[in-house]
Coordinates of C-alpha atoms and ligand atoms in Angstrom, one line a residue:
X1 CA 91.7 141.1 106.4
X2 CA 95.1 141.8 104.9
X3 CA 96.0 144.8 106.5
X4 CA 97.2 145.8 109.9
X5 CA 98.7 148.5 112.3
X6 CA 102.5 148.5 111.9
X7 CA 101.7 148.3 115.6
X8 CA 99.8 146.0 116.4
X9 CA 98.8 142.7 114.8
X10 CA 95.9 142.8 115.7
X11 CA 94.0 145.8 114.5
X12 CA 93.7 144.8 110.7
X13 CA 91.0 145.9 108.0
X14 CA 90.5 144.7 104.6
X15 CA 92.1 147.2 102.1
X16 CA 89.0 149.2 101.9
X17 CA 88.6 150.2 105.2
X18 CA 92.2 150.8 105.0
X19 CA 91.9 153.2 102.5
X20 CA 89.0 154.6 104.0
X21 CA 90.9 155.2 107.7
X22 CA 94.2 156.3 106.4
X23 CA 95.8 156.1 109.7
X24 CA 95.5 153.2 111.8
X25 CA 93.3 153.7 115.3
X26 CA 96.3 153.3 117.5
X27 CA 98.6 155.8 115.3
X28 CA 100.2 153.0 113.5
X29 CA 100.2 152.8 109.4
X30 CA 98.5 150.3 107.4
X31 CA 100.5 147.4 106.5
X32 CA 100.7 143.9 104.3
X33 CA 103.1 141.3 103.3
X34 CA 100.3 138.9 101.0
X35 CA 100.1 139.5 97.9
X36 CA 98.3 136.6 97.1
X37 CA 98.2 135.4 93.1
X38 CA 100.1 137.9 91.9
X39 CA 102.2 137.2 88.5
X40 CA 105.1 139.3 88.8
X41 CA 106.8 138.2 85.4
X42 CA 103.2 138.3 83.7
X43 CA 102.9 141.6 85.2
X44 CA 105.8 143.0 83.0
X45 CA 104.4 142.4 79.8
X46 CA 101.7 144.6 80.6
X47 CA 101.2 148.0 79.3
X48 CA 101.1 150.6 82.0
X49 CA 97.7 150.9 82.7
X50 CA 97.9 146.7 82.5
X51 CA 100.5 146.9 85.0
X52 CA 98.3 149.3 87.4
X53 CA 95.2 147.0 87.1
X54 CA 97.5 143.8 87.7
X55 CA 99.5 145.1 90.4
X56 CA 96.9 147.4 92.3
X57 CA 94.6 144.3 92.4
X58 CA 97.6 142.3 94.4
X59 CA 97.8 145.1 96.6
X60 CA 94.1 146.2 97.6
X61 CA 92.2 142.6 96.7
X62 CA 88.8 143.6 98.5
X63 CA 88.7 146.4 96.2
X64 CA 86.6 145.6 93.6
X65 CA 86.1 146.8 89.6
X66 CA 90.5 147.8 89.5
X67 CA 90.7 147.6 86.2
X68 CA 87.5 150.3 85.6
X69 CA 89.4 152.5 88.5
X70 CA 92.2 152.9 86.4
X71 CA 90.8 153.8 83.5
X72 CA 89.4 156.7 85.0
X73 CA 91.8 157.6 87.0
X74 CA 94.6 157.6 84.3
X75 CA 93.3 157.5 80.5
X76 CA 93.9 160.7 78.8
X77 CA 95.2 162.3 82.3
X78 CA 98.6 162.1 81.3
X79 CA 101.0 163.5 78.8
X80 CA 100.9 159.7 77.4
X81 CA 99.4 156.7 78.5
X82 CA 102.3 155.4 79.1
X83 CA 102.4 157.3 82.2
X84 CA 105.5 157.7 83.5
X85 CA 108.2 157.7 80.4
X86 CA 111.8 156.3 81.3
X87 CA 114.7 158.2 79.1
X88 CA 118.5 157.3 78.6
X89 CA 120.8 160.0 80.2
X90 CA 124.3 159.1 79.6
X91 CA 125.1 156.0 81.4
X92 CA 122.0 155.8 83.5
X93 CA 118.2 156.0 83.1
X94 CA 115.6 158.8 84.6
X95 CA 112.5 157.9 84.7
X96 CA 110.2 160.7 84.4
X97 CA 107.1 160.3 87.0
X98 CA 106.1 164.5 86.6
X99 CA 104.1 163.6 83.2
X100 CA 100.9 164.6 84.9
X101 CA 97.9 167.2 85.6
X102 CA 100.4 169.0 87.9
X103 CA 103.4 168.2 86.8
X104 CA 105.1 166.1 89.7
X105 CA 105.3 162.5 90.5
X106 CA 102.3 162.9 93.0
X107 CA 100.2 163.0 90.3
X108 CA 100.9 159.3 89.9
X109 CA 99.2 158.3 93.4
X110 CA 96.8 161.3 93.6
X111 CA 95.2 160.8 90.2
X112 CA 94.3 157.0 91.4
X113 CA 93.4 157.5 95.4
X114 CA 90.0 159.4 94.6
X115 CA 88.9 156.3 92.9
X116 CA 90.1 154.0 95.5
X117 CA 88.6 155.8 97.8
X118 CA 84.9 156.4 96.5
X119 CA 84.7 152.8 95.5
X120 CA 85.8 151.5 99.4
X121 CA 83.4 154.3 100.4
X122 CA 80.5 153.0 98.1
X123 CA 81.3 149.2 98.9
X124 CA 81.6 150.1 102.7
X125 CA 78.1 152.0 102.2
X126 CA 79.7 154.7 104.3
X127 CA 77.1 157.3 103.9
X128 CA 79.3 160.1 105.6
X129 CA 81.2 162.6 103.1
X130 CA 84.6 161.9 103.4
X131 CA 87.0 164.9 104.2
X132 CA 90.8 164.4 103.2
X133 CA 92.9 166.5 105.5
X134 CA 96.2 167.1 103.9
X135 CA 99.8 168.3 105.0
X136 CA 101.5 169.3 102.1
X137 CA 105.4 170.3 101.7
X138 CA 104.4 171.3 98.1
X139 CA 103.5 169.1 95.5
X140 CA 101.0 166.4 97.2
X141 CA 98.8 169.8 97.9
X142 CA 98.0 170.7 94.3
X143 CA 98.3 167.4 92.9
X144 CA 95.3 166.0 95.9
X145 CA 93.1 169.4 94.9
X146 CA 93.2 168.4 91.2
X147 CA 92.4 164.4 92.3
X148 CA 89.7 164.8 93.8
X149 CA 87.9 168.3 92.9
X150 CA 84.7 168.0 92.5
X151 CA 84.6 164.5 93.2
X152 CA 81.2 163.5 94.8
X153 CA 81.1 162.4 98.5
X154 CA 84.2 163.7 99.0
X155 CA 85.8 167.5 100.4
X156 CA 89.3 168.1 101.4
X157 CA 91.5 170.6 102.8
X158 CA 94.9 171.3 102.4
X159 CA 97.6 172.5 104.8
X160 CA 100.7 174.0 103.5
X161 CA 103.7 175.5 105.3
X162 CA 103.6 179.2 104.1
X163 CA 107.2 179.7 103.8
X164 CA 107.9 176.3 103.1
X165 CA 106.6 175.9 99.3
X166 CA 107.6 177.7 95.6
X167 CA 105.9 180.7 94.3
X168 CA 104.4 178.2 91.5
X169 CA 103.6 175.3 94.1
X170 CA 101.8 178.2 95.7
X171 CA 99.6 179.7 92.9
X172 CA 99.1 176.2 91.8
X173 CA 97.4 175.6 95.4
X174 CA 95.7 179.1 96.1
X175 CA 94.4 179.3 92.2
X176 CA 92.4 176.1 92.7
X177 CA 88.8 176.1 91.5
X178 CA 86.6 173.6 92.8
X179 CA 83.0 173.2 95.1
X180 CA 85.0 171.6 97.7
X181 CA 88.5 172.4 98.0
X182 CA 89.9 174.6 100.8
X183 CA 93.1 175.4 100.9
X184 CA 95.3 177.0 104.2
X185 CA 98.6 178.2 104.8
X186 CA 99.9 177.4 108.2
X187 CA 103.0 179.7 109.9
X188 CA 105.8 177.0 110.7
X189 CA 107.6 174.4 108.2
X190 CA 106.4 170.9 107.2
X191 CA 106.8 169.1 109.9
X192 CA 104.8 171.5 112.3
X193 CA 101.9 171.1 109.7
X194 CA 102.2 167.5 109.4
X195 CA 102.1 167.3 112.9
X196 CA 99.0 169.2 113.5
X197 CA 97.6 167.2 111.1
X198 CA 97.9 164.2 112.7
X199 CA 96.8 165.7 115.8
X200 CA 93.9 166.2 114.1
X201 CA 93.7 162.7 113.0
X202 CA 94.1 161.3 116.7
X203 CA 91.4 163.5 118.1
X204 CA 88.9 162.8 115.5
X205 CA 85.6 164.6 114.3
X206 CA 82.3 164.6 116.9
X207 CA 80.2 161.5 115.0
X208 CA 77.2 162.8 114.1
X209 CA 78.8 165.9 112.1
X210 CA 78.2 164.0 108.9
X211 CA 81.9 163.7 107.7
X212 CA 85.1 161.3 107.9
X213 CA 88.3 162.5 108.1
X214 CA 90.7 160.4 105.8
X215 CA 94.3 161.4 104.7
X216 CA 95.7 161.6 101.0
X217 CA 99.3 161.4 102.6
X218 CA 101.7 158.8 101.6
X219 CA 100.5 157.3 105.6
X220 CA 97.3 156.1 103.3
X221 CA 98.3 152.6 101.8
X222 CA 95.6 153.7 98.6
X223 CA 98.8 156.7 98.1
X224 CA 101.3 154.2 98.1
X225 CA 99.7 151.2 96.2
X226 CA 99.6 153.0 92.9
X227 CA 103.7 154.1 93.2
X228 CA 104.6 150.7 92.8
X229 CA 103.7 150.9 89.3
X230 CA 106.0 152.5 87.7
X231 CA 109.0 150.2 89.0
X232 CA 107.7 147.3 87.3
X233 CA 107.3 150.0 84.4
X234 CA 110.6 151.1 84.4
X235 CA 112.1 147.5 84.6
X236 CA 109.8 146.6 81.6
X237 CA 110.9 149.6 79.8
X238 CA 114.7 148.0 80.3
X239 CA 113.4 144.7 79.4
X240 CA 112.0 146.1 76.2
X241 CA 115.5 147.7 75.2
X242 CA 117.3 144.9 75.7
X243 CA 119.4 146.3 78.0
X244 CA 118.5 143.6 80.8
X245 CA 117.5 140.3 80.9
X246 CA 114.7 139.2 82.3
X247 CA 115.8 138.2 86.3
X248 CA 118.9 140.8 86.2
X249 CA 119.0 143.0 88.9
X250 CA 118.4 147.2 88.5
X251 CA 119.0 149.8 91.3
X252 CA 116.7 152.4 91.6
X253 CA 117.9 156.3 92.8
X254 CA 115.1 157.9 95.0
X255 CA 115.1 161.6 96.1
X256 CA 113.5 160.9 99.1
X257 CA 111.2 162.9 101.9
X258 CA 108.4 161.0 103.6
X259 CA 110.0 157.5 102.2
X260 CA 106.5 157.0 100.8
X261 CA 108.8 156.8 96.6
X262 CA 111.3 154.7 97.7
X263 CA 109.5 152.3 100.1
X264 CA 106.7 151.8 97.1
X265 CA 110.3 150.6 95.5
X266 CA 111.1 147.9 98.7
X267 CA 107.1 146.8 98.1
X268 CA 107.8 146.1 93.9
X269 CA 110.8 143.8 95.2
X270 CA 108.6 142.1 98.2
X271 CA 106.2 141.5 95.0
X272 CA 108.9 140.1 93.1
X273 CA 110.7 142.1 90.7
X274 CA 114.3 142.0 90.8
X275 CA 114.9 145.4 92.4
X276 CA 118.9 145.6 93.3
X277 CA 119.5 148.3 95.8
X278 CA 117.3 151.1 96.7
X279 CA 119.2 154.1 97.1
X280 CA 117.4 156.6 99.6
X281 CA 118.6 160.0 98.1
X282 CA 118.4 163.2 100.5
X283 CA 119.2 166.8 100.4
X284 CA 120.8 169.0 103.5
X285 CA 118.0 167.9 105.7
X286 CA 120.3 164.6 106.0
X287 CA 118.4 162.7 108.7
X288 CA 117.8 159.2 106.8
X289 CA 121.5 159.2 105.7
X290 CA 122.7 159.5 108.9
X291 CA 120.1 156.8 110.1
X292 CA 120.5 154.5 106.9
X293 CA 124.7 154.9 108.4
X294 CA 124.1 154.2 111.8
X295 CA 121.0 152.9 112.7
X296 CA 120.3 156.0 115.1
X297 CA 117.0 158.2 113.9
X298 CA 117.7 161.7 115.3
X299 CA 115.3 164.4 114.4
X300 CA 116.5 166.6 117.0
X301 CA 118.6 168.7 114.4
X302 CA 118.2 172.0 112.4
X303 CA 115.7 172.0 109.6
X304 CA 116.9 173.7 106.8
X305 CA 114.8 175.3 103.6
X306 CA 116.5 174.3 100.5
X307 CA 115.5 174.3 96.9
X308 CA 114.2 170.8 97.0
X309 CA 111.3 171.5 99.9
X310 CA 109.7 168.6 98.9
X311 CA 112.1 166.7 100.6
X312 CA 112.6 169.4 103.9
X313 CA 111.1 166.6 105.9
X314 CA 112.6 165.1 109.2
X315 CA 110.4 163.0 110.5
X316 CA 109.5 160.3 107.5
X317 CA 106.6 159.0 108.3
X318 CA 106.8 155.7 105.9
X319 CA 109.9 154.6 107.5
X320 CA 107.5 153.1 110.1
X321 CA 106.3 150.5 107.3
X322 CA 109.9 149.7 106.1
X323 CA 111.1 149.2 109.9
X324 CA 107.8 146.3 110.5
X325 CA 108.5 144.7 107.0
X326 CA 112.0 144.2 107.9
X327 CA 111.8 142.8 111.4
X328 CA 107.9 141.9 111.4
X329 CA 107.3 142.6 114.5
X330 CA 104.8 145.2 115.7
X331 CA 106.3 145.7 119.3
X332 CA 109.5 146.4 118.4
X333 CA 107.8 149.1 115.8
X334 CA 105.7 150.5 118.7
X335 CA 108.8 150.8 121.0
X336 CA 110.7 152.5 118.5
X337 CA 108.0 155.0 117.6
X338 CA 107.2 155.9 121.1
X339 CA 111.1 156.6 121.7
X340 CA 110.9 158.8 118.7
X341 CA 107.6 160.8 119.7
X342 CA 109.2 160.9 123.8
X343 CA 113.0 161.7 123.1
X344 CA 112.9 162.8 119.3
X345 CA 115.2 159.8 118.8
X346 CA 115.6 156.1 118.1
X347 CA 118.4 153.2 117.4
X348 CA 117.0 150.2 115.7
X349 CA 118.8 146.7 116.8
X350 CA 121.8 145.3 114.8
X351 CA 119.8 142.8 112.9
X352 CA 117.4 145.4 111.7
X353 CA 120.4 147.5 110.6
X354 CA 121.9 144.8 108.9
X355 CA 118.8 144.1 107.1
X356 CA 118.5 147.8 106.0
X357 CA 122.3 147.7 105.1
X358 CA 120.9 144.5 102.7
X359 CA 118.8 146.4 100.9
X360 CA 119.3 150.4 101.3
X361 CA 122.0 152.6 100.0
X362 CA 122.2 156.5 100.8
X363 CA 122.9 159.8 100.1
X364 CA 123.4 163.1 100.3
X365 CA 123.9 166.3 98.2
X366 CA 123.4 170.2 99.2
X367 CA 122.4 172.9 97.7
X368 CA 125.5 174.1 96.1
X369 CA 125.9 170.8 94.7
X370 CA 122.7 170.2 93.7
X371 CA 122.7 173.5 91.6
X372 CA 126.3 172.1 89.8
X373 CA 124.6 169.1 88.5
X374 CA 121.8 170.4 87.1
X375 CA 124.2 172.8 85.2
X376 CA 126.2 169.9 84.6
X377 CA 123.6 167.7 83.2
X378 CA 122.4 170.4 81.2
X379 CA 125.6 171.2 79.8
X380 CA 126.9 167.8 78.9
X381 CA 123.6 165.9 78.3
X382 CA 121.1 168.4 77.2
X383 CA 118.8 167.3 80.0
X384 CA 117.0 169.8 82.1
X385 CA 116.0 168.4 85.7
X386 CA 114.3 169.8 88.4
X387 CA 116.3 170.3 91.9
X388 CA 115.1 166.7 93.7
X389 CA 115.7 164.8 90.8
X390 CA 119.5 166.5 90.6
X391 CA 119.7 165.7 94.0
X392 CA 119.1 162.3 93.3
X393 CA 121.1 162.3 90.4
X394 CA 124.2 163.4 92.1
X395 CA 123.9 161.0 94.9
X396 CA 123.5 158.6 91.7
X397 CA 126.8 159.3 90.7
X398 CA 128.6 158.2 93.8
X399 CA 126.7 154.6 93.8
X400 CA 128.9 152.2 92.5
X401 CA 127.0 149.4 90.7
X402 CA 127.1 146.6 88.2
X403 CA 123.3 147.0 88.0
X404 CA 121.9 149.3 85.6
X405 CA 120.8 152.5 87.5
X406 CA 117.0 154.6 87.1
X407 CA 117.0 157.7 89.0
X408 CA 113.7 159.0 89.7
X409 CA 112.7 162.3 88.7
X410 CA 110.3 163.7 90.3
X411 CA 108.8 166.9 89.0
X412 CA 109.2 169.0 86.5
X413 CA 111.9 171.6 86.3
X414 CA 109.1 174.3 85.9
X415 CA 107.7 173.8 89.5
X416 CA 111.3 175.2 90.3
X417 CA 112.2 177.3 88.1
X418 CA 114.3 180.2 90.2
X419 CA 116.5 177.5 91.5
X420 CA 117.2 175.4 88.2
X421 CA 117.3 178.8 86.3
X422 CA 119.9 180.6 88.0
X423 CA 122.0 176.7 88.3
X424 CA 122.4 177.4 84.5
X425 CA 124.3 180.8 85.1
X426 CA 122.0 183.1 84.8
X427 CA 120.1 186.3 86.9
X428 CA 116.9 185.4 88.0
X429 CA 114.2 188.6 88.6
X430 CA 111.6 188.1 91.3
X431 CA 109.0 187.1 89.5
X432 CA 108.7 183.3 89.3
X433 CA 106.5 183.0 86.1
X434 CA 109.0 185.6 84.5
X435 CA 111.6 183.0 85.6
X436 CA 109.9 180.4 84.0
X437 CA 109.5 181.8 80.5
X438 CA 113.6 182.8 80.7
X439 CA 114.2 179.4 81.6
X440 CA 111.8 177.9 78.6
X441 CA 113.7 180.7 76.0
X442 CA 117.6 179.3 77.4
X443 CA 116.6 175.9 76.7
X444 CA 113.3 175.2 74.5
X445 CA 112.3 172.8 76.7
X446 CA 108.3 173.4 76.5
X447 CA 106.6 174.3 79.8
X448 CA 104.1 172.8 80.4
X449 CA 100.5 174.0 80.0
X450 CA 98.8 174.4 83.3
X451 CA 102.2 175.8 84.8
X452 CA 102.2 178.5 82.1
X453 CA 98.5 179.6 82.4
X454 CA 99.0 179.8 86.2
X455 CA 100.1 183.3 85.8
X456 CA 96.2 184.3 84.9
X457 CA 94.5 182.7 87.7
X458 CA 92.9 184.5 90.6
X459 CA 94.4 183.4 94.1
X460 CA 91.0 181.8 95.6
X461 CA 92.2 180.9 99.0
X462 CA 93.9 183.2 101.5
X463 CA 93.5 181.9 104.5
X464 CA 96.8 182.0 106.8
X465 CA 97.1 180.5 110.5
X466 CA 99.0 179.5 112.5
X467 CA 99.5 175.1 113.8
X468 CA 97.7 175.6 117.0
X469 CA 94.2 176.8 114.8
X470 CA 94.3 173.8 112.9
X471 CA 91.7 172.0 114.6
X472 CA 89.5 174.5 115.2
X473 CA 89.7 175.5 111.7
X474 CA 88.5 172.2 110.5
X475 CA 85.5 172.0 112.6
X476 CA 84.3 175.4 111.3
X477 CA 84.8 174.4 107.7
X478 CA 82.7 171.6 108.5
X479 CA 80.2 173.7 110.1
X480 CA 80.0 176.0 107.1
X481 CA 80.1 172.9 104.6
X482 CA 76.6 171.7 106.2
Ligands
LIG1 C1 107.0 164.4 97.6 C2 108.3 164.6 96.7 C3 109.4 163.9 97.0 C4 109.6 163.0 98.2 O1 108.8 161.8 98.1 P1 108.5 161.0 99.4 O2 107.5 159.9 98.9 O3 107.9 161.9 100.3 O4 109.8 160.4 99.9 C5 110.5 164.1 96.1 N1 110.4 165.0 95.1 C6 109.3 165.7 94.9 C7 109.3 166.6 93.7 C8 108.2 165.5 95.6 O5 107.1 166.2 95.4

């Protein structure tokens, strides 16, 4: 029994049921500090898929037959097994996480939790089909309908804000083909979707209906488990070029939204590897800088759409984990997640803050700015990035380090290609796809495949409502499933 509520010590599960419940019973997120056994320096002389097997293992030990998940989950998914390739950009590193199915770093997790989940399902003998319910600011959408499509036992339904997401985040979501996929756009932004879903979550399903709600949300420790990977993988990768010693310290540059990326950094160093700081990267929606500054977490503030929605998130719901690791202890969590949920608002204690201040850098970069770099970049280092990865990338910039720095780049220019288009100068037409091919012709950087056959797929899913219908729409999907 490894696991336990952020909130309380004494709810805990083994990692399958974990898995399995997503959410904890009393609201609070699953949560470990063992990772008993576990070979960090063996670890890096892995290959990736080694690295998964090794590390995954540490992390959900009651899981059993890892090293057979993997290799389903990830052989021949990829662009390369290798998974998640790091490249040299002037003096600092990127390392490139959008190499899968649908082309952003969620791919990573998403690819792996269907396996997780079937096998805790199977060792549980939970006989119940498993529904994932899933808020989606974009990219964890499309990349959670290609994970587990078709996959048997399972349905899920996805949630997306509908003026919240890209033209191609949203005909990769409404195109999706599949016997058990549904997909729904909600009216509202993220966080009034990723509300309702939890609302959901807290008022359950009646018990005999045959099905089990579960979330593929970074809140599911089986989302974040696999995301530690690739900083061990990146850190080999440094290893391997001599660049770093082994022991020597590298920083890691996260654009950041849920804090599900970056805190999957804070559990690599917990496991071992010699992670220096872990800079929490933002865009205009500001609210972790601010709270990485002060110690005050305010969501009672604008929310603003930018060109990096993926990150148009003010309540991060992983912050939860980061705040129990640090001060390891679950009232002090509970109190400060009840302030938030009553007054919107929460100041953690000086030694938390200094703890945070230990560990955590920060910044942020708006839209403007973010646009500059990525014309920037493209000019003076031929390398085309996406909007949350420039984001990152700028805030990268201002960090002053010894360490060597790896910025994380989290999806493919493609998925935004308006935005990154028109941030190398030129007009952009209406028509996203159009976009997309202008942008491939400027720079000859290959799109890739399933974003450029988009274009021919039938929108399957139409379905708009708005947050209050959320529950009642997932009761009459399961009705109509039966
Ligand atoms: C989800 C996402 C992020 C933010 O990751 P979190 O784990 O939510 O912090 C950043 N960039 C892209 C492209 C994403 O899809």
């Amino acid at each position: 029994m490894n696991y336990h509520s952020t909130r309380n010590h004494t709810l805990t599960a083994d990692a399958a049921k974990a898995v399995l419940q997503g959410l904890a019973p009393d609201g609070g997120l699953y949560i470990t500090d063992r990772y008993d056994g576990f070979d960090w320096q063996g670890t890096l002389r892995l290959d990736t898929l080694g690295m998964a097997k090794s590390i995954l293992s540490a992390l959900l030990p009651e899981i059993q037959n890892m090293d057979e998940l993997v290799e389903r989950a990830y052989r021949g998914r990829f662009e390369t097994d290798e998974l998640t390739p790091t490249v040299r950009v002037g003096d600092k590193y990127v390392l490139e996480l959008f190499r899968g199915p649908t082309s952003a770093f969620k791919d990573v997790a998403l690819s792996m939790l269907p396996q997780l989940i079937t096998a805790s399902k199977a060792q549980e003998a939970v006989s119940d089909e498993i529904l994932i319910l899933t808020a989606t600011s974009g990219d964890t959408g499309k990349a959670a309908l290609s994970g587990f499509r078709d996959v048997e036992g399972t349905k899920i339904i996805v949630f997306y804000p509908d003026a919240g997401v890209s033209a191609v985040q949203k005909a990769q979501m409404v195109t999706q083909e599949g016997k058990n996929v549904c997909v729904c756009a909600v009216r509202g932004n993220f966080d009034d979707t990723q509300t309702g879903v939890k609302k959901i979550f807290a008022a359950g399903v009646p018990g005999d209906c045959g099905v089990r709600l579960s979330s593929a949300n970074s809140i599911n420790i089986g989302r974040l488990a696999p995301q530690v990977v690739y900083y061990f993988k990146a850190y080999a990768d440094l290893l391997r070029e001599g660049r770093i010693a082994l022991g020597d310290k590298v920083d890691y540059v996260v654009p950041t939204g849920n804090f599900g990326d970056i805190l999957a950094g804070y559990l690599a160093k917990r496991m071992g590897l010699p992670v220096g700081t872990l800079v929490c990267a933002s865009n205009q929606n500001d609210v972790l800088t601010d709270f990485l500054k002060t110690g005050t977490y305010d969501r009672r503030r604008p929310f603003y759409r930018t060109i990096s929605p993926s990150m148009d998130i003010l309540v991060s719901s992983n912050l939860e984990r980061l705040l129990y690791l640090l001060c390891e202890d679950c009232d002090e969590v509970a109190a400060y997640m009840r302030k938030l949920n009553e007054d919107g608002c929460y100041t953690v204690s000086q030694a938390l803050l200094e703890k945070l201040h230990a560990e955590f850098s920060y910044g942020c970069c708006g839209d403007e700015e973010t646009k500059r770099t990525i014309g920037r970049i493209w000019s003076e280092q031929h390398y085309l990035m996406d909007t949350h990865t420039a984001v990152a990338w700028r805030v990268a910039e201002d960090h002053k380090s010894e360490n060597p720095v790896v910025v994380l780049s989290t999806a493919s220019a493609y998925k935004f290609p308006a935005a990154v288009l028109s941030a190398l100068g030129e007009t952009v037409s209406n028509d996203e796809f159009e976009v997309m091919h202008r942008l491939h012709e400027v720079t000859g950087v290959p799109i890739p495949k399933a974003l450029a056959e988009l274009k021919n797929k039938q929108a399957l899913h139409t379905d708009v409502i708005d947050r209050e219908q959320m529950q009642s729409y997932v009761l009459s999907k399961i009705e109509a499933w039966k």
